[in-house]
PDB file of C-alpha atoms in Angstrom:
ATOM      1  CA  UNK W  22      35.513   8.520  45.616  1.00 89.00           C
ATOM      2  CA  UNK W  23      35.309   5.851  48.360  1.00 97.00           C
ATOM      3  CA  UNK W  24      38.394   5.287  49.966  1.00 98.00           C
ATOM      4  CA  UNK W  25      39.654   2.571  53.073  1.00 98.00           C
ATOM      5  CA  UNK W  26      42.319   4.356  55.252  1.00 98.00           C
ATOM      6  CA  UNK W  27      40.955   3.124  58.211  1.00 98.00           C
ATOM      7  CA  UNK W  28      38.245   0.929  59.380  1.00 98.00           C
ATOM      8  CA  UNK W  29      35.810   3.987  60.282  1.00 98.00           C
ATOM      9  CA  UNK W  30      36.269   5.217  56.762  1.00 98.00           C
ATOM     10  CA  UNK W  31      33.126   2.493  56.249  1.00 98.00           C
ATOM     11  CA  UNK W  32      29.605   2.671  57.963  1.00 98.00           C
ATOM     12  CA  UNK W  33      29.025  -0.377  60.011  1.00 98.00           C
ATOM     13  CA  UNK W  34      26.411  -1.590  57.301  1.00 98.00           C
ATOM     14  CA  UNK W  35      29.623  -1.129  54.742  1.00 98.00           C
ATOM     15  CA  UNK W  36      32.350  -3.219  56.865  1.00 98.00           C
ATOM     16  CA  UNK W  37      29.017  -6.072  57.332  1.00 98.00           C
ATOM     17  CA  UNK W  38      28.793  -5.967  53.421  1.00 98.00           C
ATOM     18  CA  UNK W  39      33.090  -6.125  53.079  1.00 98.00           C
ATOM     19  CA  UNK W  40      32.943  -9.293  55.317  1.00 98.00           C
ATOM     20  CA  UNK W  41      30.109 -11.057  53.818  1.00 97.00           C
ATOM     21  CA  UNK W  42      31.783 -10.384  50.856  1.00 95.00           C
ATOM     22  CA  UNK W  43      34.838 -11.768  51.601  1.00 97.00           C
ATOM     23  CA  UNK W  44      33.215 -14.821  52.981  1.00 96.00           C
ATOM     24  CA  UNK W  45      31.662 -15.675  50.122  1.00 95.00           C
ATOM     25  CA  UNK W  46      35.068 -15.184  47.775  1.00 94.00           C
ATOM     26  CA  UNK W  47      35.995 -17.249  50.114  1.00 95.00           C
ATOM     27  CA  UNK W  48      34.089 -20.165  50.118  1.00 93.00           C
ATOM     28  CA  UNK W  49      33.800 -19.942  46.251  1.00 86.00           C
ATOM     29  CA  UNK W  50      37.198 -19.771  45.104  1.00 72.00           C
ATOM     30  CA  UNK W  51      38.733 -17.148  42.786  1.00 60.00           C
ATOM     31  CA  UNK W  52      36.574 -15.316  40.577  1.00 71.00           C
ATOM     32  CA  UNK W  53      37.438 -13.266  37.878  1.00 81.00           C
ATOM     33  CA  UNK W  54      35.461 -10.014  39.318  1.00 86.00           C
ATOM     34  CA  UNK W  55      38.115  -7.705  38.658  1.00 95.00           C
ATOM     35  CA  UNK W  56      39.063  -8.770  35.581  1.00 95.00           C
ATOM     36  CA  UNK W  57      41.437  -6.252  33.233  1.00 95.00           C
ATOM     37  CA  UNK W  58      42.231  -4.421  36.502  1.00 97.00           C
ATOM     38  CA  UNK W  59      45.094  -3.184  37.718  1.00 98.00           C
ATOM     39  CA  UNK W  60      46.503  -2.738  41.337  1.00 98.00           C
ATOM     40  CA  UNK W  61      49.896  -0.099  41.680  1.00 98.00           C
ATOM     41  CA  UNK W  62      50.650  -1.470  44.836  1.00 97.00           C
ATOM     42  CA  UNK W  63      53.112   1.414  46.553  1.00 96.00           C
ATOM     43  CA  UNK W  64      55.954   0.108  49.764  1.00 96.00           C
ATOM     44  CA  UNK W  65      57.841   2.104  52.043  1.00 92.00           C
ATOM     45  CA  UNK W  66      58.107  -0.835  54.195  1.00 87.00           C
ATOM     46  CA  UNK W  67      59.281  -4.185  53.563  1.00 86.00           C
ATOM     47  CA  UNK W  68      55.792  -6.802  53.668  1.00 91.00           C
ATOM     48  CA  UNK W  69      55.539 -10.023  53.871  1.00 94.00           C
ATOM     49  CA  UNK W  70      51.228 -10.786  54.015  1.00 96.00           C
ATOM     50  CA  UNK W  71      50.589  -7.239  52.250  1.00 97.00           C
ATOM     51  CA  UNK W  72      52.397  -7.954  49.509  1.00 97.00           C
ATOM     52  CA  UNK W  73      51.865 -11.241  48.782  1.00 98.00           C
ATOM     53  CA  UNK W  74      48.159 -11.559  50.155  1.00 98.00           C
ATOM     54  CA  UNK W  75      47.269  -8.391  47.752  1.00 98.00           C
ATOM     55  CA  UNK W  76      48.941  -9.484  44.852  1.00 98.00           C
ATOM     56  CA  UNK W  77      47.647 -12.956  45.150  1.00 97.00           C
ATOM     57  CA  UNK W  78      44.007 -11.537  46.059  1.00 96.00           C
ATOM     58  CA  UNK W  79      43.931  -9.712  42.310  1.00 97.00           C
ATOM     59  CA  UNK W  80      45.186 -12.229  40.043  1.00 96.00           C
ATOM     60  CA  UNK W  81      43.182 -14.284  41.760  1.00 95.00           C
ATOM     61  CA  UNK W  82      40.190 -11.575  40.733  1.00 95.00           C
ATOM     62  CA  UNK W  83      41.252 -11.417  37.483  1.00 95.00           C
ATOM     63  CA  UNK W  84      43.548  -8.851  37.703  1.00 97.00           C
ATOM     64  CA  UNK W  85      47.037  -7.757  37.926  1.00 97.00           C
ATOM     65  CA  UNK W  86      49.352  -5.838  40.413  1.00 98.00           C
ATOM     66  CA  UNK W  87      51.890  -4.273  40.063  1.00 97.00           C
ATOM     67  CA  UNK W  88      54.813  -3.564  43.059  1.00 96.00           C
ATOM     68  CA  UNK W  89      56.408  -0.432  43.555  1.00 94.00           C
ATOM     69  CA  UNK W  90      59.424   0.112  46.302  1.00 91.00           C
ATOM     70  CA  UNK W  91      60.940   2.300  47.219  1.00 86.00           C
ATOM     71  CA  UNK W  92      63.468   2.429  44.921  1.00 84.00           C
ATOM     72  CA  UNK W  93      61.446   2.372  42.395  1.00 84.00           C
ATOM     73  CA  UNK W  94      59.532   5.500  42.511  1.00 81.00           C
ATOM     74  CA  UNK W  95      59.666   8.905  44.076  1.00 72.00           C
ATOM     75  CA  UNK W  96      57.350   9.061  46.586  1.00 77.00           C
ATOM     76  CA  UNK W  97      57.558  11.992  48.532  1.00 64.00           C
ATOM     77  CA  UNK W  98      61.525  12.386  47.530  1.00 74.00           C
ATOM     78  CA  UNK W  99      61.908  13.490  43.958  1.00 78.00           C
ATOM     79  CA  UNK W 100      58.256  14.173  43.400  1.00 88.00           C
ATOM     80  CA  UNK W 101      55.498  15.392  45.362  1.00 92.00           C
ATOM     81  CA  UNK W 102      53.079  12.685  46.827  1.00 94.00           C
ATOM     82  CA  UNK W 103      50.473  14.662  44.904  1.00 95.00           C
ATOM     83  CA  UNK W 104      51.897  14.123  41.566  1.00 94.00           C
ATOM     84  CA  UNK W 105      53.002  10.721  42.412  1.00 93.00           C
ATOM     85  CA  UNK W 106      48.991   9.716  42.972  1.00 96.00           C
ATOM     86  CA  UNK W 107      47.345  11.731  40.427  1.00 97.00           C
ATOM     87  CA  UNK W 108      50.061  10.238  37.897  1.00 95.00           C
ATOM     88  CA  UNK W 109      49.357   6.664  39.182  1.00 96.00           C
ATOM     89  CA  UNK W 110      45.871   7.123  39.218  1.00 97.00           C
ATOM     90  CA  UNK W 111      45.626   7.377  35.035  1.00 98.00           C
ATOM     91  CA  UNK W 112      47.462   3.948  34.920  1.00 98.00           C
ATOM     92  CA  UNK W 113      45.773   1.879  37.569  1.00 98.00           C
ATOM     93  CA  UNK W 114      42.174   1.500  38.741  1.00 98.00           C
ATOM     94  CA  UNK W 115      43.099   0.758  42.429  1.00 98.00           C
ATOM     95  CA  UNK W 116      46.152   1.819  44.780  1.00 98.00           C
ATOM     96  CA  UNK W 117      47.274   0.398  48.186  1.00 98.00           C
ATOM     97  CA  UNK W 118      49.695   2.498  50.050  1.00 97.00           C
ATOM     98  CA  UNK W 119      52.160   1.011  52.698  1.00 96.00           C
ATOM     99  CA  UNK W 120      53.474   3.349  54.261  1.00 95.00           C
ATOM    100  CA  UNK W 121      55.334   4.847  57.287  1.00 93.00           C
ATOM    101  CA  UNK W 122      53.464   8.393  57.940  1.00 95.00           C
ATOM    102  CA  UNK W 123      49.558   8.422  57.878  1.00 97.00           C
ATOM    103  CA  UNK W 124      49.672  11.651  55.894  1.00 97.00           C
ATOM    104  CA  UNK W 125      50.993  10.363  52.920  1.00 95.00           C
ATOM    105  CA  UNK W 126      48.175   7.963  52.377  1.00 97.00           C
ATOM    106  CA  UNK W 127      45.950  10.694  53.331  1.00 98.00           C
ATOM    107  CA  UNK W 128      47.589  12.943  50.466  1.00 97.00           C
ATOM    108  CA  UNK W 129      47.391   9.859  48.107  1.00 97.00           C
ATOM    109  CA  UNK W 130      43.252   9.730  48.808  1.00 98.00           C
ATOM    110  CA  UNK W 131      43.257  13.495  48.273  1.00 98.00           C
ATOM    111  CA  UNK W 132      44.572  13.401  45.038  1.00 98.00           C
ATOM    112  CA  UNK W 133      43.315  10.505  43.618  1.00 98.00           C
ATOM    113  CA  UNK W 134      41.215   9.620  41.265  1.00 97.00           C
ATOM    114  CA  UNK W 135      40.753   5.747  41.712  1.00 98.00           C
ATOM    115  CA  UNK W 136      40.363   4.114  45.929  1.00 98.00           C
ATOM    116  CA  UNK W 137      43.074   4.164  47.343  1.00 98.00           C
ATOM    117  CA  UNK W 138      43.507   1.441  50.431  1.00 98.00           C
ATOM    118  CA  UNK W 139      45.753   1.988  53.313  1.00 98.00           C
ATOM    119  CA  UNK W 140      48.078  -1.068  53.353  1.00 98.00           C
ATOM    120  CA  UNK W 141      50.120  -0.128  56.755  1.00 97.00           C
ATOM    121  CA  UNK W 142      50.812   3.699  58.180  1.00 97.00           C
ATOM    122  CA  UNK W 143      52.160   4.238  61.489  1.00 95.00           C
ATOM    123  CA  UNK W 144      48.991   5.020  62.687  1.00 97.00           C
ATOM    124  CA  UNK W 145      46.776   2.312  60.873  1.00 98.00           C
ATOM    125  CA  UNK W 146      46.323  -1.646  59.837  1.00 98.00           C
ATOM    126  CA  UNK W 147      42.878  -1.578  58.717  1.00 98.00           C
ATOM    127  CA  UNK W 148      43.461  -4.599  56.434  1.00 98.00           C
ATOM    128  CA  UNK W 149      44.162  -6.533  59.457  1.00 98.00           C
ATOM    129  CA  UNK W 150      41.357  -5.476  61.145  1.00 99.00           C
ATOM    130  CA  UNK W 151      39.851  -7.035  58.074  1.00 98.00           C
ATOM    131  CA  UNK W 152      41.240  -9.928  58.209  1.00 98.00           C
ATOM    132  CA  UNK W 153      40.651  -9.850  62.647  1.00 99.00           C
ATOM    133  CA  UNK W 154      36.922  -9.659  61.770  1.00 98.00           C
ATOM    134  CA  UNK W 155      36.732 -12.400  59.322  1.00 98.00           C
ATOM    135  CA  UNK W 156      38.452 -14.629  61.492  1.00 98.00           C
ATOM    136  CA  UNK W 157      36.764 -14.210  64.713  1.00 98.00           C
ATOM    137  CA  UNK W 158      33.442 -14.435  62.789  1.00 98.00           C
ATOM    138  CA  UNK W 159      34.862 -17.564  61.280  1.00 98.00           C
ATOM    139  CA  UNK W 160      35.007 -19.179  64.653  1.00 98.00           C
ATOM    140  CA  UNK W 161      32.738 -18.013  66.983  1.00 98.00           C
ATOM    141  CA  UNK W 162      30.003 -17.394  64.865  1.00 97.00           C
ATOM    142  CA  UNK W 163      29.547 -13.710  65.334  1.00 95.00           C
ATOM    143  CA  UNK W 164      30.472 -11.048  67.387  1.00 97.00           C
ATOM    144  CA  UNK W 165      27.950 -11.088  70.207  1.00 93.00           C
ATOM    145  CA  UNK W 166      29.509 -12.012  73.412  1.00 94.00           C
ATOM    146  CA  UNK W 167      32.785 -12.337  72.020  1.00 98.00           C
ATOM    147  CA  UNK W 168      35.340 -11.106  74.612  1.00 98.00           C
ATOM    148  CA  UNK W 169      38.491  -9.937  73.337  1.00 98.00           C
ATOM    149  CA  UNK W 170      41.700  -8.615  75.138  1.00 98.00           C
ATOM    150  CA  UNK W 171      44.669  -6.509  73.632  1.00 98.00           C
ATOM    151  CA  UNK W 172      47.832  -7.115  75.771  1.00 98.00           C
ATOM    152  CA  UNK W 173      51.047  -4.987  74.969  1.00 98.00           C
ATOM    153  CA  UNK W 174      51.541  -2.071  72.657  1.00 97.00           C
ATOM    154  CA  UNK W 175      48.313   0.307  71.738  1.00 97.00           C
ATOM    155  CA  UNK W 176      49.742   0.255  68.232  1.00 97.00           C
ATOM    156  CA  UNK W 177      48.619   0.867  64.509  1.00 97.00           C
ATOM    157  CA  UNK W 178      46.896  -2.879  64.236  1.00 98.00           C
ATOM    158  CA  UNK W 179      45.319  -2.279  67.956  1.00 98.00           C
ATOM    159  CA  UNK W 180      44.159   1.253  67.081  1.00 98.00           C
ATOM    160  CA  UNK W 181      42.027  -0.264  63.487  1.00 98.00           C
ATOM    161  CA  UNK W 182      40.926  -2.992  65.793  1.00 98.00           C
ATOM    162  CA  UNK W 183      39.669  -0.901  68.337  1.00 98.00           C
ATOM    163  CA  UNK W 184      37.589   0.685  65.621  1.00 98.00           C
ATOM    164  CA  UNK W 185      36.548  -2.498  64.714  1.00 98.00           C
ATOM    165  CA  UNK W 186      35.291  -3.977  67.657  1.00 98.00           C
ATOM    166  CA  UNK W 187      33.558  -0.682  68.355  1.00 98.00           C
ATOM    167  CA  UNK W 188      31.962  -0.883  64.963  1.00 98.00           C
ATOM    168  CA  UNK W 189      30.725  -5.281  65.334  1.00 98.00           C
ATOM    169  CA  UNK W 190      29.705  -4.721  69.100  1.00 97.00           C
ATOM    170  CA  UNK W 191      33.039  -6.928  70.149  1.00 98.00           C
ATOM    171  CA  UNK W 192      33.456  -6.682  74.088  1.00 98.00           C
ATOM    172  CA  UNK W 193      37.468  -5.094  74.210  1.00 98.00           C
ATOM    173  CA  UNK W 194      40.014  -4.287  76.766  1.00 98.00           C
ATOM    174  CA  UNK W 195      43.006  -2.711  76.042  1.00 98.00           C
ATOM    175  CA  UNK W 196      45.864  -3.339  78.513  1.00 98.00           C
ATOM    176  CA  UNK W 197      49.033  -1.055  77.977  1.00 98.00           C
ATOM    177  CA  UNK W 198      51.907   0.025  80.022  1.00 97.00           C
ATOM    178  CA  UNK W 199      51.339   3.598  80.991  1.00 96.00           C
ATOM    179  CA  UNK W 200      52.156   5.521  77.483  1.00 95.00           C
ATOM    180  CA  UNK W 201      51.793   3.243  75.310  1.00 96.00           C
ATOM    181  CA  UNK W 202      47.792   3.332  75.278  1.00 97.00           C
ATOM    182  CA  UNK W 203      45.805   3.574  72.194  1.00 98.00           C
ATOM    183  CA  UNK W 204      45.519   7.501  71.387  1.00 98.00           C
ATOM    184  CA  UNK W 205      42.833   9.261  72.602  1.00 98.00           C
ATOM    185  CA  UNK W 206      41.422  10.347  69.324  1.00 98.00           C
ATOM    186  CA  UNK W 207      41.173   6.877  68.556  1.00 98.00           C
ATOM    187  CA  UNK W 208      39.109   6.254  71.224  1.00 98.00           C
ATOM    188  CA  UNK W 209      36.277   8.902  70.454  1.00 98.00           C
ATOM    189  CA  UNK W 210      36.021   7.390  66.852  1.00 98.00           C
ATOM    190  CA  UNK W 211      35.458   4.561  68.754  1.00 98.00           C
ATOM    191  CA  UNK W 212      33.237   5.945  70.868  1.00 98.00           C
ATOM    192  CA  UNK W 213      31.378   7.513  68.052  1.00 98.00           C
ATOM    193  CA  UNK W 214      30.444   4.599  66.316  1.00 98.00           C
ATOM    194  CA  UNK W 215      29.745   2.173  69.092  1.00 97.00           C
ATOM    195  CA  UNK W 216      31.437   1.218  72.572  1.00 96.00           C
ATOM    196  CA  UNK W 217      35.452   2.269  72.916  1.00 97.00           C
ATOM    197  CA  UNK W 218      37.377  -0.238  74.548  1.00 98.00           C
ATOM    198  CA  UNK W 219      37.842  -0.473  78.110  1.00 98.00           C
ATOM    199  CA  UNK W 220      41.596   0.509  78.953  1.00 98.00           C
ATOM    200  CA  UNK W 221      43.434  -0.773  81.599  1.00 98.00           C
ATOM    201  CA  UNK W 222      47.412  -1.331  82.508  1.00 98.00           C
ATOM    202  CA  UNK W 223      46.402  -4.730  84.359  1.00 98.00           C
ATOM    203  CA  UNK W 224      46.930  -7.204  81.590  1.00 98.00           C
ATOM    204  CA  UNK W 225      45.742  -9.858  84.299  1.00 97.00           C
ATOM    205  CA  UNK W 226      42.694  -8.139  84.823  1.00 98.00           C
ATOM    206  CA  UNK W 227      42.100  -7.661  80.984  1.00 98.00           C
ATOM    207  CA  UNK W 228      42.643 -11.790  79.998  1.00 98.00           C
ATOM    208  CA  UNK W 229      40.379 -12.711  83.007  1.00 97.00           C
ATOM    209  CA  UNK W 230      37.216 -12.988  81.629  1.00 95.00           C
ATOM    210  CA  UNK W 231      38.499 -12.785  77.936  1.00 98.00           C
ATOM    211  CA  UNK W 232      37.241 -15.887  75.474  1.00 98.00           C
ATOM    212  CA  UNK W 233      40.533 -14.525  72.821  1.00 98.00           C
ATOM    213  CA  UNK W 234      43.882 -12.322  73.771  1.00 99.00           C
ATOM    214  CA  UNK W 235      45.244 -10.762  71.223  1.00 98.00           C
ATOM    215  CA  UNK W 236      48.902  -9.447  71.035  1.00 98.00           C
ATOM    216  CA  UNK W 237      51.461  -7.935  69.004  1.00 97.00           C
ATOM    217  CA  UNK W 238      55.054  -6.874  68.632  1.00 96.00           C
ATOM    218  CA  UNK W 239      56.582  -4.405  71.327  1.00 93.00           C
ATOM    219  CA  UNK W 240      59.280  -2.766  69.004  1.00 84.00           C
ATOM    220  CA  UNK W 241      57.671  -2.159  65.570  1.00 75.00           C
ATOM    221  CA  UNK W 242      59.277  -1.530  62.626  1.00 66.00           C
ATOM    222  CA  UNK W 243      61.019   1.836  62.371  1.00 66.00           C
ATOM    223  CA  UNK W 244      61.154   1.733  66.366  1.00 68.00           C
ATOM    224  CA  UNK W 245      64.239  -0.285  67.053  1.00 74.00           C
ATOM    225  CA  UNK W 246      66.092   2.633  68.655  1.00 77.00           C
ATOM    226  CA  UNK W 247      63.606   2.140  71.693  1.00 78.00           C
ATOM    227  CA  UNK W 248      63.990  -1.092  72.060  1.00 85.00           C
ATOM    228  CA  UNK W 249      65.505  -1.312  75.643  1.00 87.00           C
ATOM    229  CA  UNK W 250      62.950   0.718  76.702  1.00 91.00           C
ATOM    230  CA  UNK W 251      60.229  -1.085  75.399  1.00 91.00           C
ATOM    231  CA  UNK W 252      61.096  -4.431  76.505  1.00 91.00           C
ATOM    232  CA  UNK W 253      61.637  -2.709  79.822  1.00 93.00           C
ATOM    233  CA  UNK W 254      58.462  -1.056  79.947  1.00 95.00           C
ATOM    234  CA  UNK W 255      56.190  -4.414  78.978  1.00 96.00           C
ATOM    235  CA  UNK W 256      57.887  -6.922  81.354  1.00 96.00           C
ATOM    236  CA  UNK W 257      55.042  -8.787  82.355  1.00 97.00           C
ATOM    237  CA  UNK W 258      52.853  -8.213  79.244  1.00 98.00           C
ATOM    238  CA  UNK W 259      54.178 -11.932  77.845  1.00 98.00           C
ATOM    239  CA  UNK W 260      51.706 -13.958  76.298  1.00 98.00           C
ATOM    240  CA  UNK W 261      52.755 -17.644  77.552  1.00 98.00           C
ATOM    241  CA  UNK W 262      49.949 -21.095  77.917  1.00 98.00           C
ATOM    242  CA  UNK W 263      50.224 -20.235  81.984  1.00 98.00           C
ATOM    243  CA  UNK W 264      48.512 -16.800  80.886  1.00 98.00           C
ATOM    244  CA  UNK W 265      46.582 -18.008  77.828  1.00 98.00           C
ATOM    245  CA  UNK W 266      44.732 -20.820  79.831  1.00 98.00           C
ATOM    246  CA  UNK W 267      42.038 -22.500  77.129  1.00 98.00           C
ATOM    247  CA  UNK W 268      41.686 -18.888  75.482  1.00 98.00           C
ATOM    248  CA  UNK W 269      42.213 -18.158  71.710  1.00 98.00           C
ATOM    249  CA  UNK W 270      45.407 -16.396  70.853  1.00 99.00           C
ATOM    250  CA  UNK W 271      44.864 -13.939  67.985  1.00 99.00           C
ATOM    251  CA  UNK W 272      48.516 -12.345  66.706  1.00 98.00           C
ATOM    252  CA  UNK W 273      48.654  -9.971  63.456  1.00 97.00           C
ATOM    253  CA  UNK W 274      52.244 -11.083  62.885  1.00 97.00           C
ATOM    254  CA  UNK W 275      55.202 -11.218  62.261  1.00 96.00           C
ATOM    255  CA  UNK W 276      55.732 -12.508  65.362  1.00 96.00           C
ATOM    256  CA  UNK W 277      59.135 -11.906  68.065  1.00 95.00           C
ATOM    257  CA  UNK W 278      59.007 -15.001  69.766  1.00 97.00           C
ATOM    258  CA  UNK W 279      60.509 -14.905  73.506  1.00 96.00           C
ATOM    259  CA  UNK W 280      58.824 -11.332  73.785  1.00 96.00           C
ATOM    260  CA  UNK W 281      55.223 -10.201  73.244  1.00 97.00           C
ATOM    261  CA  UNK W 282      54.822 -14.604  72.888  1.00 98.00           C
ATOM    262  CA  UNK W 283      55.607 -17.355  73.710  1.00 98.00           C
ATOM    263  CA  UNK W 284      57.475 -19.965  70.926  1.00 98.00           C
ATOM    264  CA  UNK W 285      55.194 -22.424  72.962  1.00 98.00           C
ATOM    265  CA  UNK W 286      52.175 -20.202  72.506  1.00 98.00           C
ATOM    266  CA  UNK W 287      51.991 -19.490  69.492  1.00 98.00           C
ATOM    267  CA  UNK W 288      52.486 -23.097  68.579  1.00 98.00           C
ATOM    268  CA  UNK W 289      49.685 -24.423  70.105  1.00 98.00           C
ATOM    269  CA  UNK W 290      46.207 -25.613  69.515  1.00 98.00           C
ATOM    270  CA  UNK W 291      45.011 -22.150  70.951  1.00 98.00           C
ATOM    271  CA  UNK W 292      46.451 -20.156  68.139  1.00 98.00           C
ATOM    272  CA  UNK W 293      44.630 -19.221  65.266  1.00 98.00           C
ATOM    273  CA  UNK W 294      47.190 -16.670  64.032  1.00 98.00           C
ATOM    274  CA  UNK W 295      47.384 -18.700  60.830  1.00 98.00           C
ATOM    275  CA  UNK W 296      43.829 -18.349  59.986  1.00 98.00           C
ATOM    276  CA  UNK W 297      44.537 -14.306  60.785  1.00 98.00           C
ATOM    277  CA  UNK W 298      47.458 -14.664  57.968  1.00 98.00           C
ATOM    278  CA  UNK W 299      45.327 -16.491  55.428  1.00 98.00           C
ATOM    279  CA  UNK W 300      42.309 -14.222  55.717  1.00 98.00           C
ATOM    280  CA  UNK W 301      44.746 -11.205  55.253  1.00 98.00           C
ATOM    281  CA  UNK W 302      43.531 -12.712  51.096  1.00 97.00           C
ATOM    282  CA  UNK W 303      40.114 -12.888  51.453  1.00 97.00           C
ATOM    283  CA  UNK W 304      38.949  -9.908  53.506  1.00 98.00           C
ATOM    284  CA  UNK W 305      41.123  -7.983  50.840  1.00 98.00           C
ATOM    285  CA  UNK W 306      39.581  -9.498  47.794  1.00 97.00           C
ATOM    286  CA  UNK W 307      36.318  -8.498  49.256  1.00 97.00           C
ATOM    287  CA  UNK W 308      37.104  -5.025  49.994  1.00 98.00           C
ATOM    288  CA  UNK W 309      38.495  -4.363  46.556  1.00 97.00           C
ATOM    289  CA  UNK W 310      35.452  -6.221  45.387  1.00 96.00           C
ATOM    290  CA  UNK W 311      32.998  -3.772  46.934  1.00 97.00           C
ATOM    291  CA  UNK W 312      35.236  -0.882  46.446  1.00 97.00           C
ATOM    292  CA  UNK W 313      34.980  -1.890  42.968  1.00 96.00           C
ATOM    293  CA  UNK W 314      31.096  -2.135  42.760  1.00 94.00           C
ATOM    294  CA  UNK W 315      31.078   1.455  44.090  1.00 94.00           C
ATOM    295  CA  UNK W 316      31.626   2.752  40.728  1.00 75.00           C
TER     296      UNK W 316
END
């Protein structure tokens, strides 16, 4: 059973095939690929994009979703995570997970018997990665010679994206604070299937020869208690236009303006975070259409 809990969970030929495949959705409109399909789409966290992007993406297929909080079923609290996916799995032919720990969508893959696609975990956004892809693609034309930098937190979305860029031959930095770099396993996944990122805790030195920065939150969601600490620890990490110069700003969203970016930033002609949201639809519509044609 072919599964998509991270980005490296695909050979690079796979994630090529994902992305054409998406572009093409794209530029043809819906398509009823998946139709008389069904989604259980299963939230810990609150979503915006996931949610809506996912549920779109398979009605748009043909299919149908269906949303499940947390209040509305037992995952993990009431009933095993087991059960929970091997009882979803004789209803619906796909299931997308977002969740807070990365175990729990590993259990659901375990247990499975339909793909299961990991929608958010603490450790992982490959669906933005996804998305990343498809959009730098979009406007540079491919990945050769693309230069990319990752100011602020070596989160969940920077950790897929890392894989990513190791995976399309993307040139990436990584500037953190010290401890809050990307985790070293990460990094010899990365290294495994192409180039890891360069790390650094300059973000100066990381944007200088960068054609895109790319940033996210500082205090994620779940994290608030370190919040003082955080915005302590990544003074200087702001993405303003002084730092941005003519450089693309990439930005997997939602975004805390007046911390990891600038109001003014991310309002500008430089920002193609919009692009980012809207391809959230189409790189997912591709994967579940190859996922689908897996048998």
């Amino acid at each position: 059973m072919q599964h998509y809990l991270d980005v490296d969970d695909l050979t690079t030929d796979e994630l090529t095939d994902v992305l054409d495949r998406a572009a093409t959705i794209k530029s043809l409109g819906g398509e009823n690929r998946l139709t008389g399909q069904t989604l259980g789409m299963v939230f810990e966290k609150p979503s915006t994009r996931t949610r809506v992007s996912f549920e779109t993406g398979m009605t748009q297929l043909g299919g149908h979703a269906v949303f499940l909080g947390p209040d509305d079923i037992h995952l993990g609290h009431g009933e095993p995570v087991k059960d929970t996916s091997r009882a979803l799995s004789r209803y619906v032919d796909f299931l997308m997970a977002r969740v807070f720990d990365h175990a729990d969508v590993e259990e659901l893959a375990e247990y499975a018997d339909v793909p299961v696609v990991n929608g958010l975990t603490d450790d992982a956004h490959p669906c933005q990665t996804l998305a990343d892809l498809l959009t730098i693609r979009e406007h540079f034309g491919d990945f050769d010679e693309v230069r990319v930098a990752w100011v602020g937190d070596g989160n969940n979305v920077c950790q897929s994206f890392a894989l990513g860029a190791a995976m399309t031959g993307l040139d990436l930095t990584v500037a953190t604070p010290e401890g809050y770099g990307v985790d070293e396993s990460v990094l010899d996944r990365a290294e495994s299937v192409g180039d890891a990122p360069a790390t650094t805790h300059d973000p100066d030195a990381a944007i200088a020869d960068a054609d895109v920065v790319y940033t996210d939150v500082w205090v994620s969601m779940g994290q608030e208690d370190e919040r003082s600490e955080k915005l302590e620890a990544f003074d200087g990490f702001q993405i303003s236009p002084d730092v941005l110069g003519d450089r693309t700003l990439m930005h997997c969203l939602p975004a805390h303006r007046g911390e990891e970016v600038t109001d003014a930033a991310i309002e500008s002609d430089n920002a193609i975070v919009w692009d980012q949201a809207e391809n959230r639809l189409h790189a997912q519509k591709g994967l579940l259409a190859w996922l689908a044609a897996q048998g």
